[in-house]
Coordinates of C-alpha atoms in Angstrom, one line a residue:
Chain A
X1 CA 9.6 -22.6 -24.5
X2 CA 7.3 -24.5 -22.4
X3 CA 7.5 -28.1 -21.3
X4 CA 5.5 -29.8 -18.6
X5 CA 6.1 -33.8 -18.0
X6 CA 4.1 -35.5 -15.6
X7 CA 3.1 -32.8 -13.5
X8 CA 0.5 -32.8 -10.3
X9 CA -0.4 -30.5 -8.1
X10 CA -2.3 -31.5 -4.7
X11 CA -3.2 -28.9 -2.2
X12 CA -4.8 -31.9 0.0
X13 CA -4.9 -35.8 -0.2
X14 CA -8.1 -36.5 -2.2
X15 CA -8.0 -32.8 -3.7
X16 CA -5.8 -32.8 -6.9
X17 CA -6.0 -29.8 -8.5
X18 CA -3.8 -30.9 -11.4
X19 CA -3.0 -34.5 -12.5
X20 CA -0.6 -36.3 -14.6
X21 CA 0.2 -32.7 -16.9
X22 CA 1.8 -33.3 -20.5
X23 CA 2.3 -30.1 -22.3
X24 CA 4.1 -28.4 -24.8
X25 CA 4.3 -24.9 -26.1
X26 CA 6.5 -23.6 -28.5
X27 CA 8.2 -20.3 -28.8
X28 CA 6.3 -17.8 -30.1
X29 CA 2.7 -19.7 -29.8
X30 CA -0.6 -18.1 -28.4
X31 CA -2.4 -20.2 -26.3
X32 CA -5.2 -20.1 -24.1
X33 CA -5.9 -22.2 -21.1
X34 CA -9.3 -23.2 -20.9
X35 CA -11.9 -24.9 -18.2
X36 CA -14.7 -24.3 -16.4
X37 CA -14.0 -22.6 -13.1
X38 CA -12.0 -25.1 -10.5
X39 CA -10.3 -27.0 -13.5
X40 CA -6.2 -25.7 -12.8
X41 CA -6.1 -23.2 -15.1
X42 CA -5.0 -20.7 -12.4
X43 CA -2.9 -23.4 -11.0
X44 CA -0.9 -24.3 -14.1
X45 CA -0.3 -20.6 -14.5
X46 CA 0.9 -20.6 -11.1
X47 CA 3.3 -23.4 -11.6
X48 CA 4.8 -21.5 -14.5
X49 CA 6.4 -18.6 -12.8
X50 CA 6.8 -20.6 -9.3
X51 CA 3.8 -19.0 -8.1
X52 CA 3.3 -22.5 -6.4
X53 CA 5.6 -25.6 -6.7
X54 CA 4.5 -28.6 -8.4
X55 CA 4.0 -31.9 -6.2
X56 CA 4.9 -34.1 -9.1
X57 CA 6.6 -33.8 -12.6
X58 CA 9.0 -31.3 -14.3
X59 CA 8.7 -27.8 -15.8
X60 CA 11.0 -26.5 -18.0
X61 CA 10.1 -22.7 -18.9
X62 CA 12.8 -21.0 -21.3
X63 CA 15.6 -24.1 -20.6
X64 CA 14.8 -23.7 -16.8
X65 CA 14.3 -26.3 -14.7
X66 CA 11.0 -24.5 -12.8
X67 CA 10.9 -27.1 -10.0
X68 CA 14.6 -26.8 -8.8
X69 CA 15.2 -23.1 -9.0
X70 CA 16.0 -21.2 -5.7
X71 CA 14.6 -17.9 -4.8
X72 CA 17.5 -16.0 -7.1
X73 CA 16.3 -18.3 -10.1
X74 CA 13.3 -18.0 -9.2
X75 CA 13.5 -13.9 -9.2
X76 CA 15.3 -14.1 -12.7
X77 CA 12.7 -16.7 -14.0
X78 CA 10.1 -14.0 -13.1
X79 CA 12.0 -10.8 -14.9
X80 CA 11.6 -13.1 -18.2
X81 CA 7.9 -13.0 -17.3
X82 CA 5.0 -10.8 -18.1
X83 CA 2.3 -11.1 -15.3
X84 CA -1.2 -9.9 -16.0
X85 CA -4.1 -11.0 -13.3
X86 CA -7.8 -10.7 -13.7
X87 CA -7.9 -8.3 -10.5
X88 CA -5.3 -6.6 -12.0
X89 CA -3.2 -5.8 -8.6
X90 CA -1.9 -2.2 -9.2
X91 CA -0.4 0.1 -6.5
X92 CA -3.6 2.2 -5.6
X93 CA -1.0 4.8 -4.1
X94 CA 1.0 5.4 -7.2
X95 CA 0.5 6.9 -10.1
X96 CA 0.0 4.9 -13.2
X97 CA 3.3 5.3 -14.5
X98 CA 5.0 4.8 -10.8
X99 CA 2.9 1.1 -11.3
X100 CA 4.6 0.7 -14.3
X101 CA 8.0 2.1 -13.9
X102 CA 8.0 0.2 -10.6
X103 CA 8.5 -3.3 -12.4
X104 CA 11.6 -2.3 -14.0
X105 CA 13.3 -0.1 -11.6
X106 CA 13.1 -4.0 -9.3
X107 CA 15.2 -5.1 -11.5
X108 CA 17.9 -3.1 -12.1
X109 CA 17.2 -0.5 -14.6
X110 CA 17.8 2.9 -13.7
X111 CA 14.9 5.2 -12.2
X112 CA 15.1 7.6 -15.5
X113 CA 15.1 4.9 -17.8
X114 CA 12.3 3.4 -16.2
X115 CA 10.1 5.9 -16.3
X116 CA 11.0 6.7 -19.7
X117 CA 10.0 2.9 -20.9
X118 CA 7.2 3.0 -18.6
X119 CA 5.8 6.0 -20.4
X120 CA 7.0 5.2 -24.0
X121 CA 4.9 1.9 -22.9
X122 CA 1.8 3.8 -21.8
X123 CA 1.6 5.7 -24.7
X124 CA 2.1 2.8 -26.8
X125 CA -1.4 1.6 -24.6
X126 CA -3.0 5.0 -25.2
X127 CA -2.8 5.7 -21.7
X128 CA -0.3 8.8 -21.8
X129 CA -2.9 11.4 -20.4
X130 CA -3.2 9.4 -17.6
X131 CA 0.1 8.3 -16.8
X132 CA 0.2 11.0 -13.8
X133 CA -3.4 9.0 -12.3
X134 CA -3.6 6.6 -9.7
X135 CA -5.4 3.5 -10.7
X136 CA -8.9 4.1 -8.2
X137 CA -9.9 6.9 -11.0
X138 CA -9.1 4.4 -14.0
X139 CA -11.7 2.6 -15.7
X140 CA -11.7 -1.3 -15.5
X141 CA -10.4 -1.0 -18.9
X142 CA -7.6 1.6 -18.6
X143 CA -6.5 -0.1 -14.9
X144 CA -6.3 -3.9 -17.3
X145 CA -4.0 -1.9 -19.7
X146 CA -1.8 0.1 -17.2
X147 CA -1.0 -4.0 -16.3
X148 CA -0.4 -5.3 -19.5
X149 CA 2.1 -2.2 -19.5
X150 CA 3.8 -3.0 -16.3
X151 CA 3.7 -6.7 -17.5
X152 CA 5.9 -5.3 -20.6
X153 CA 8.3 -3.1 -19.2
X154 CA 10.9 -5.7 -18.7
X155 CA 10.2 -6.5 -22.4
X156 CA 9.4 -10.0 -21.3
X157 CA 9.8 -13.8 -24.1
X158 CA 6.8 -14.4 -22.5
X159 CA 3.6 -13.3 -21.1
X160 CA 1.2 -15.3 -18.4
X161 CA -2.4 -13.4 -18.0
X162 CA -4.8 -15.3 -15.6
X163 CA -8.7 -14.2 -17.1
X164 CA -7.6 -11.2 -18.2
X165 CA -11.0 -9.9 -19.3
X166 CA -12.7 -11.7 -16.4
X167 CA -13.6 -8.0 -14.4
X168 CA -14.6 -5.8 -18.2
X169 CA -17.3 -5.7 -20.6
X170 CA -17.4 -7.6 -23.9
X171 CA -16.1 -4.2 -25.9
X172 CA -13.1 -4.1 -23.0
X173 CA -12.7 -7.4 -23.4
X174 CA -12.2 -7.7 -26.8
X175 CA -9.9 -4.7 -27.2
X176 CA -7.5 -6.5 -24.5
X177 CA -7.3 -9.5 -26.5
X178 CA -6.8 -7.1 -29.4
X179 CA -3.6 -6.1 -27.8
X180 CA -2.5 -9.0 -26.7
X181 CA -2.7 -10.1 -30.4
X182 CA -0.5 -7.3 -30.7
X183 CA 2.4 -8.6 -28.6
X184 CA 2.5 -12.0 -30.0
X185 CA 2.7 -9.8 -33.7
X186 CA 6.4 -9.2 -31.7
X187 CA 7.2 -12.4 -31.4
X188 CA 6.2 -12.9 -27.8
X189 CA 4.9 -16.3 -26.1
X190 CA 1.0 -15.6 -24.9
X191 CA -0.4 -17.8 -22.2
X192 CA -3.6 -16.8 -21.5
X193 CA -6.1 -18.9 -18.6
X194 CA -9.9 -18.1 -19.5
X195 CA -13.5 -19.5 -18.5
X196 CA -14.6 -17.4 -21.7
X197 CA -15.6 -20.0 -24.2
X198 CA -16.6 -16.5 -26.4
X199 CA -13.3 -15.4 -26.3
X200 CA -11.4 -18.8 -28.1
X201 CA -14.2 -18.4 -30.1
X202 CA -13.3 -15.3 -31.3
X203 CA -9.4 -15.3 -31.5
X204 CA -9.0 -18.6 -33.0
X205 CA -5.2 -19.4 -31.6
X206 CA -4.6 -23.0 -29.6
X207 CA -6.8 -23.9 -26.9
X208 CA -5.9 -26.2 -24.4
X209 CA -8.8 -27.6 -22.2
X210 CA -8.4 -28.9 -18.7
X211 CA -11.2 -30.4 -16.5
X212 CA -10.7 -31.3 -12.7
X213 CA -7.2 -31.1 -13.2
X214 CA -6.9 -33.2 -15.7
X215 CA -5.8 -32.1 -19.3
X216 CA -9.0 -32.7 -21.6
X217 CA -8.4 -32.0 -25.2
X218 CA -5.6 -29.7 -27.5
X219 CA -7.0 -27.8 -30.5
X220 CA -3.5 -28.3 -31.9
X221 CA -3.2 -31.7 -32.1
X222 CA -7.3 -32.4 -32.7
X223 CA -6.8 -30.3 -36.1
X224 CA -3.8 -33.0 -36.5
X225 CA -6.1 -35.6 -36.0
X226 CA -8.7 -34.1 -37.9
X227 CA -7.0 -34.1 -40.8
Chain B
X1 CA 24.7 -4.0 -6.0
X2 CA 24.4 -1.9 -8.9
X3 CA 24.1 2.5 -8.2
X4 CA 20.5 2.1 -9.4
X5 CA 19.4 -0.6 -7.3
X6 CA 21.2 1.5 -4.3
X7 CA 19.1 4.5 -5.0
X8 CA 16.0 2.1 -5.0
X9 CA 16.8 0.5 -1.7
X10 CA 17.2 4.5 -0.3
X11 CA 14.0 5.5 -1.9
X12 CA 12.0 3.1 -0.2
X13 CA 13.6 4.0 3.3
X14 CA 13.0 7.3 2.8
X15 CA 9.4 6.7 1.8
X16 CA 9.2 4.3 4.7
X17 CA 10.2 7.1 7.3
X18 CA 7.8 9.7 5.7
X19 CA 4.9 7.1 5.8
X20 CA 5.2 5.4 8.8
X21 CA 7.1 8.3 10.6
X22 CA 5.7 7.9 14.2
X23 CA 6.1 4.1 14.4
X24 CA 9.9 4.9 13.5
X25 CA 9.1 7.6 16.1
X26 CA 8.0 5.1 18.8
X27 CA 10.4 2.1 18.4
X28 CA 13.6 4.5 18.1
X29 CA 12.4 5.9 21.7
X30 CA 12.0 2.6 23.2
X31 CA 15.5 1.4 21.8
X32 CA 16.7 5.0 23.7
X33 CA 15.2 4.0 26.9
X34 CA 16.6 0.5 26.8
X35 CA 20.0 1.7 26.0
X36 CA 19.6 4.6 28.5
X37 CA 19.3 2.1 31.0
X38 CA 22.3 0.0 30.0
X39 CA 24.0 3.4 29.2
X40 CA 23.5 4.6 32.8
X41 CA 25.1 0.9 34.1
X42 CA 28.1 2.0 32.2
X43 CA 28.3 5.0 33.4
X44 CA 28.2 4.4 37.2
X45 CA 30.5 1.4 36.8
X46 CA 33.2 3.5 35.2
X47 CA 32.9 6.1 38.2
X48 CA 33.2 3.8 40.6
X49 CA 36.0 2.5 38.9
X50 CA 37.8 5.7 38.3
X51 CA 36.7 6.0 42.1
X52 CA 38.2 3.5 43.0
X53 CA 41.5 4.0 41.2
X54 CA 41.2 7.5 42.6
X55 CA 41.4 6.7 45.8
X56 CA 43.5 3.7 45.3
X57 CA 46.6 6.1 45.2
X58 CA 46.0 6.7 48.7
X59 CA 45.9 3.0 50.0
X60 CA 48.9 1.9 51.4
X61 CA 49.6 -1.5 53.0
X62 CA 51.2 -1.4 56.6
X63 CA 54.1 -4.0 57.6
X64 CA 54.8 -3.8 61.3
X65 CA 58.4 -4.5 61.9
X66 CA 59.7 -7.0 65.0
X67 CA 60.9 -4.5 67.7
X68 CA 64.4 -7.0 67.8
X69 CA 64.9 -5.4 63.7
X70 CA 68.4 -2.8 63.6
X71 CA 68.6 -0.5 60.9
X72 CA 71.2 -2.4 59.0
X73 CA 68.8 -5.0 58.9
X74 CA 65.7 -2.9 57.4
X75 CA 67.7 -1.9 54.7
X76 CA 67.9 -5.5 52.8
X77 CA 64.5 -6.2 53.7
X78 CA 63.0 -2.8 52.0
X79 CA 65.2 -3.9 49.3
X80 CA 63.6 -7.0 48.4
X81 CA 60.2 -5.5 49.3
X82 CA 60.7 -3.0 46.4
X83 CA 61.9 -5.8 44.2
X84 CA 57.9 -6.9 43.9
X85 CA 56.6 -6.5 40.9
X86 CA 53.6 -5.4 42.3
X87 CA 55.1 -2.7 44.6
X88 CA 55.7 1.1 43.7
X89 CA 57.2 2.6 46.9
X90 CA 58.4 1.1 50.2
X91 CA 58.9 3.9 52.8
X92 CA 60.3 3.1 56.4
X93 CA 58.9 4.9 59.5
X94 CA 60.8 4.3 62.5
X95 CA 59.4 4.4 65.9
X96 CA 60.4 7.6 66.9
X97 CA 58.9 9.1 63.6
X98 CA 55.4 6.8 64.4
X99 CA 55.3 8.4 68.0
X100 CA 55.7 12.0 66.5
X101 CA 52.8 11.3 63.8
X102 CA 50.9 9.5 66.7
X103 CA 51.3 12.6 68.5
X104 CA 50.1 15.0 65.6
X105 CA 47.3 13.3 65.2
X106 CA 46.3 13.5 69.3
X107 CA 46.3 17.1 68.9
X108 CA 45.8 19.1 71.8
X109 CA 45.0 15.3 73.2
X110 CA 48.6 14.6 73.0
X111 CA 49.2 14.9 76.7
X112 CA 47.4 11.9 77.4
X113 CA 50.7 10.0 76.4
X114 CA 53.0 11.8 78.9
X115 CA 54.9 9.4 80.6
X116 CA 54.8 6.7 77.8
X117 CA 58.1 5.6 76.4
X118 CA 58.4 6.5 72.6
X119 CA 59.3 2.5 71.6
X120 CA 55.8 1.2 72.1
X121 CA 55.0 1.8 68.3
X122 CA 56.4 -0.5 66.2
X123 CA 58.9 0.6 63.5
X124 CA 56.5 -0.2 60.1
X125 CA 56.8 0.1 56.4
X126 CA 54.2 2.1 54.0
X127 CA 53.8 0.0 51.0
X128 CA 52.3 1.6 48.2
X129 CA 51.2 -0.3 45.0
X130 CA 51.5 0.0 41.3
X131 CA 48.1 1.5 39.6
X132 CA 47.4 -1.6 37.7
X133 CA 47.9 -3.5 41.4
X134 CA 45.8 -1.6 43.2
X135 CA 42.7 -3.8 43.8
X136 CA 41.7 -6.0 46.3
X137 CA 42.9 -9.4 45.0
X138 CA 46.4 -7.9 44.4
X139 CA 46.4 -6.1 47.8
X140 CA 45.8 -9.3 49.2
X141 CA 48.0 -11.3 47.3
X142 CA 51.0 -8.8 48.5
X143 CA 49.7 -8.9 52.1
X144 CA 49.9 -12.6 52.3
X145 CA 53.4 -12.3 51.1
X146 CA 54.3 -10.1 53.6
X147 CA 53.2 -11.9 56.5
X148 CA 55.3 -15.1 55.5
X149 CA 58.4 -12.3 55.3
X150 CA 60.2 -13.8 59.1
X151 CA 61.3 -9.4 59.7
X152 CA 57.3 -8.6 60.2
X153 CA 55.3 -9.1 62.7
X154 CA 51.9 -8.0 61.3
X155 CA 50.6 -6.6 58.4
X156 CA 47.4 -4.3 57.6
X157 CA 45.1 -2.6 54.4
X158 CA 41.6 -1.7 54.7
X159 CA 40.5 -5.4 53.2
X160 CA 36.9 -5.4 54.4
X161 CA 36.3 -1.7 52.7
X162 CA 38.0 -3.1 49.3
X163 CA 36.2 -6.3 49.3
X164 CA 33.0 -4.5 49.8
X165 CA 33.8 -1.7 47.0
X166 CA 35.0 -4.5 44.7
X167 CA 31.7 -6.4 45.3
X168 CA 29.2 -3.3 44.7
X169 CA 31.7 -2.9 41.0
X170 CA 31.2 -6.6 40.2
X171 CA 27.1 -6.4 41.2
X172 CA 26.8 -3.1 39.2
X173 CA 28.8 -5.1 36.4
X174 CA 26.6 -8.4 36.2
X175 CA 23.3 -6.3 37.0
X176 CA 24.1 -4.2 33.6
X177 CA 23.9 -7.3 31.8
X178 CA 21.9 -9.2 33.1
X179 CA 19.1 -6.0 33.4
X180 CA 20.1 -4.9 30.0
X181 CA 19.6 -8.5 28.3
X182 CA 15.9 -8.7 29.4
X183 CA 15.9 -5.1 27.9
X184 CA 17.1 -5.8 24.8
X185 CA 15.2 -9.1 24.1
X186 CA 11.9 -7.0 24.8
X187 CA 13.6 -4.5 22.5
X188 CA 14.1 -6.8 19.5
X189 CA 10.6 -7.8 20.1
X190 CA 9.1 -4.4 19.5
X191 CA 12.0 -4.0 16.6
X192 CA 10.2 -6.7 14.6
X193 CA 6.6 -6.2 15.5
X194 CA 7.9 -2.4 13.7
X195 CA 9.3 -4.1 11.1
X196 CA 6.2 -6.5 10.6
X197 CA 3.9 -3.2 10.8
X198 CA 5.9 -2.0 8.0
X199 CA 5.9 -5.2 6.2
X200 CA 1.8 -5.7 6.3
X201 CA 1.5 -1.4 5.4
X202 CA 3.3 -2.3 2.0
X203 CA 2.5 -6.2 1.6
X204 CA 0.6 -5.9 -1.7
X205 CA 3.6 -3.7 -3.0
X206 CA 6.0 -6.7 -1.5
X207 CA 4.1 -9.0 -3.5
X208 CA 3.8 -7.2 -7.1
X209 CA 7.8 -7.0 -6.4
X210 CA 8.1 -10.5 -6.2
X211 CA 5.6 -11.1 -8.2
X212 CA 8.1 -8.9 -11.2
X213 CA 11.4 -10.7 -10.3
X214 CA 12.5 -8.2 -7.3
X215 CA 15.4 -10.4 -6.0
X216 CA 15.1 -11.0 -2.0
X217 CA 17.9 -8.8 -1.2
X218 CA 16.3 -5.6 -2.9
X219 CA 13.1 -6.4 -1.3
X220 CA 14.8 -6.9 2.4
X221 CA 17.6 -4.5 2.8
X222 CA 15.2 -1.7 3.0
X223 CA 13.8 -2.7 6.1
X224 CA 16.9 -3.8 7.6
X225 CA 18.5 -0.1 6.9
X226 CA 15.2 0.9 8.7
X227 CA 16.0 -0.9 11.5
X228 CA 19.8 0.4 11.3
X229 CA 19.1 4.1 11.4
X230 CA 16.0 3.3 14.0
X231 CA 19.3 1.6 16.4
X232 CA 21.2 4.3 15.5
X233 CA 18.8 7.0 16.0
X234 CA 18.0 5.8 19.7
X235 CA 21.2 4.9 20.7
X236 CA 22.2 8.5 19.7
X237 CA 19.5 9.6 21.4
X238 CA 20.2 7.6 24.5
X239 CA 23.7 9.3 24.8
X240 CA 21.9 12.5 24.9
X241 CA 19.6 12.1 27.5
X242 CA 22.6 10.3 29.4
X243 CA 24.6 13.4 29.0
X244 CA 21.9 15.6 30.2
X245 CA 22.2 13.3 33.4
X246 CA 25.7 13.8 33.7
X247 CA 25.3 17.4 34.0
X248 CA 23.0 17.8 36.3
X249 CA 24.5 15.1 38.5
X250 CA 27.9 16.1 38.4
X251 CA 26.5 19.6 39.3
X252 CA 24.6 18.2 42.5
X253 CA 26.1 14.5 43.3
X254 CA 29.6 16.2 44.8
X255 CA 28.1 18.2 47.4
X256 CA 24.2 16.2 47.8
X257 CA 26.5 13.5 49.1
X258 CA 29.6 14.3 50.3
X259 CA 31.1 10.9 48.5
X260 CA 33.6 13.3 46.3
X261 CA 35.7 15.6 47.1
X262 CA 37.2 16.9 43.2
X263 CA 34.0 17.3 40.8
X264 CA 36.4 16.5 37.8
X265 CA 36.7 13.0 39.1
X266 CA 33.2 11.9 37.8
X267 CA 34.0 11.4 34.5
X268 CA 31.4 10.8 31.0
X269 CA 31.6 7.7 29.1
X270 CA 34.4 6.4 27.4
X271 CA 34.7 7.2 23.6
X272 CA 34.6 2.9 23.9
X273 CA 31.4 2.3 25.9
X274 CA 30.1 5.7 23.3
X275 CA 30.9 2.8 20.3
X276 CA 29.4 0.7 22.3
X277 CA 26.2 2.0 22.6
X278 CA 26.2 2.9 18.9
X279 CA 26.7 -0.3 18.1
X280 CA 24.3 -2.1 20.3
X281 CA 21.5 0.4 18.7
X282 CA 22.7 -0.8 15.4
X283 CA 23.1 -4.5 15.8
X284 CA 19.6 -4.1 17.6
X285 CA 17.9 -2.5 14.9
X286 CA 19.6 -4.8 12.4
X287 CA 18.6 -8.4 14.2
X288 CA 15.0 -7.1 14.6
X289 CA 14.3 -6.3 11.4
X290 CA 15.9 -9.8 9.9
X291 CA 14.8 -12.1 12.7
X292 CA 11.0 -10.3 11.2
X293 CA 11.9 -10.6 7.6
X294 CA 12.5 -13.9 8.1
X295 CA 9.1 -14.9 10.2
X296 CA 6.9 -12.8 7.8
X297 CA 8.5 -13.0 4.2
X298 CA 8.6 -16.5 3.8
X299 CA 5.0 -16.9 4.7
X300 CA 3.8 -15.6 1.1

């Protein structure tokens, strides 16, 4: 699903924020990128959907060559993507399920069907009473779900969430990861960038570990070596 | 592109006019004033054209005969005067005829010729041009033929009075595009900076789109239809103010200054230069928004 070879990124000479990047992740994995802050977990993310363009190297996400797309691959790369952010990034002036409904109307669906998925999606969420809200009078809780819902819509192979639980509480946090679970139940690709050693702690699925852009350690292959 | 990403692009243009109404408001006025201006260039050239061709049926070019010319010897020349491709009507006046329309046009004055003999006029052809002829480059152009015709003697048309009219045309002519570029460069400015207000109002919504695989052209053609129906609108309203113009100087311009005698002879714009403007409004609208799009989208 995903392949990185030799990949750098370097916003200024003598400021790498990634280095040398070998990584692998399978279809259908879980994995959660993790660092202190400042390590490129937000970077690789970034790389993935072409949120930024790698330096050095070659990313391959779902057979596409990330670092050679134009902006029309790029777009389609992105509709095959879930996005889910830690300051979640929802319309303020729409309602919940305009947010959501938004998402796939942008790429091609029809308004009714849209909305129809969007609120199939939010009751799915347990959002469906406040599906006519805007997102101001949503909790931090509700506004993380009503993102996860829009990242969704498009019924996406995979999902990228950068510190998803970063802005709620441990109980929030928890019952986010608890739904993310729930996706990759469906067979969906979870990457997932977090400073929360609590969290991989607590949802024991692969951990990769970067440090000043470098990659550290893999919980996959240190059980490999383990045993 | 696909019915439902048509009735996205229109929802968003709607949306667009209902949020940012009086910015639409502002930059469709300035695109009217700016094609007012070019408008009203196009208007006074075509009078002064259709002026012109008005009163071009009534210039004539004069060919004085040699007195030595017989009658028999008139007739081949007017022949071969009217054979010019340029020429409409030759019409001989003999000298007794030019005495009596001398004498006309003394009036009561007329005795002051008593005693004069009625051969000191010259015998003279009225020459009369085709319509498409009738300016002063081909009233020249027949003139200099004439006088290298042995049978005349001299030859005369109001050249200084058609050089100058054909100047004013020509300086009205440049002025409206030269005036009218300026105007429509500071025009496409204001265009985009509308275009970039709207773009900053809904940035964060540009973004998520992007950020959900929007492709470009969903995200742009909104704002360049914004900038269509903005041309549109001013241009439209440009011909209306124009046309409120008209009428009230083609009510008072006739008699204020004495320039015309028939009031149907100032004339509105053609249904061309109409297209014209329409289209300039458009194009305008259109240009701005991309030339913007193009400066502001690629920046995120």
């Amino acid at each position: 699903m995903i392949h990185l070879f030799r990949v750098s990124k370097i916003y200024a000479p003598n400021y790498p924020a990634l280095v040398d990047i070998h990584l692998e992740i399978e279809k259908g994995e879980f994995v959660f990128l993790s660092g202190p802050s400042g390590a490129g977990k937000t970077t690789l993310l970034k790389l993935l959907f072409r949120g930024e363009e790698a330096t050095e190297g070659q990313i391959i996400v779902n057979g596409r060559n990330v670092t050679r797309l134009n902006g029309r691959g790029v777009a389609r790369l992105r509709q095959e993507i879930g996005l889910v952010f830690q300051e979640f990034r929802l319309l303020p002036t729409m309602t919940v399920l305009d947010n959501v409904a938004l998402a796939a109307e942008v790429v091609g669906t029809p308004v009714r069907e849209s909305r129809k998925k969007a609120f199939n999606l939010l009751r799915e969420l347990g959002l469906k009473d406040r599906h006519d809200a805007k997102p101001p009078a949503l909790s931090g809780g509700e506004q993380q779900r009503v993102a996860i819902a829009r990242a969704l819509v498009n019924d996406p192979i995979l999902v990228l969430a950068d510190e998803p639980t970063g802005n709620l509480d441990a109980e929030m946090a928890d019952e986010t990861m608890r739904l993310f679970a729930r996706i990759h139940d469906r067979g969906t690709t979870i990457v997932i960038a977090t400073h929360d050693a609590g969290l991989l702690k607590r949802f024991s699925y692969r951990a990769v570990f970067l440090q000043r852009g470098r990659l550290l350690g893999d919980s996959k292959f240190a059980g490999e070596a383990a045993t | 592109m696909r019915l439902s990403r048509i009735s996205f692009v229109f929802r968003r243009v709607l949306k667009s006019f209902r949020e940012l109404l009086w910015t639409h408001i502002l930059t469709s006025g300035t695109m009217a004033m700016t094609l007012f201006i070019f408008g009203g260039f196009l208007l006074i050239q075509q009078n002064l054209h259709g002026l012109l061709k008005g009163w071009g049926s009534q210039i004539q070019i004069f060919a004085y005969l040699e007195n030595r010319l017989t009658a028999a010897e008139v007739e081949p020349l007017v022949n071969r005067l009217r054979g010019y491709p340029e020429v409409e009507s030759v019409r001989f006046v003999s000298q007794g005829e030019a005495w009596e329309n001398f004498k006309k046009s003394l009036g009561s004055q007329s005795g002051v010729l008593e005693g004069l003999s009625a051969d000191i006029l010259p015998a003279s052809l009225e020459i009369a041009l085709k319509a498409a002829y009738r300016n002063h480059d081909s009233l020249a152009g027949v003139a200099q033929r004439l006088r290298t015709e042995k049978d005349i003697s001299e030859v005369e048309y109001p050249e200084e009075w058609m050089a100058r009219f054909s100047l004013l045309v020509l300086g009205i002519q440049w002025a409206k595009w030269i005036l009218g570029g300026f105007l429509f460069m500071a025009t496409l400015l204001i265009v985009g900076n509308t275009v970039k207000l709207a773009i900053l109002a809904r940035r964060e919504e540009i973004e998520i789109m992007q950020l959900v695989g929007a492709p470009a052209g969903l995200i742009k053609t909104p704002f360049v239809i914004e900038g269509m129906i903005q041309g549109l609108l001013g241009a439209s309203l440009s011909l209306l103010f124009l046309w409120l113009l008209f009428l009230f100087l083609s009510s008072q311009l006739p008699f204020t200054l004495g320039v015309l005698t028939d009031r149907a002879q100032l004339r509105f714009l053609e249904p061309e230069s109409l297209a014209l403007l329409l289209f300039l409004g458009w194009a305008m609208g259109a240009v701005g928004s991309l030339l913007s799009l193009r400066r502001f989208l690629q920046r995120w």
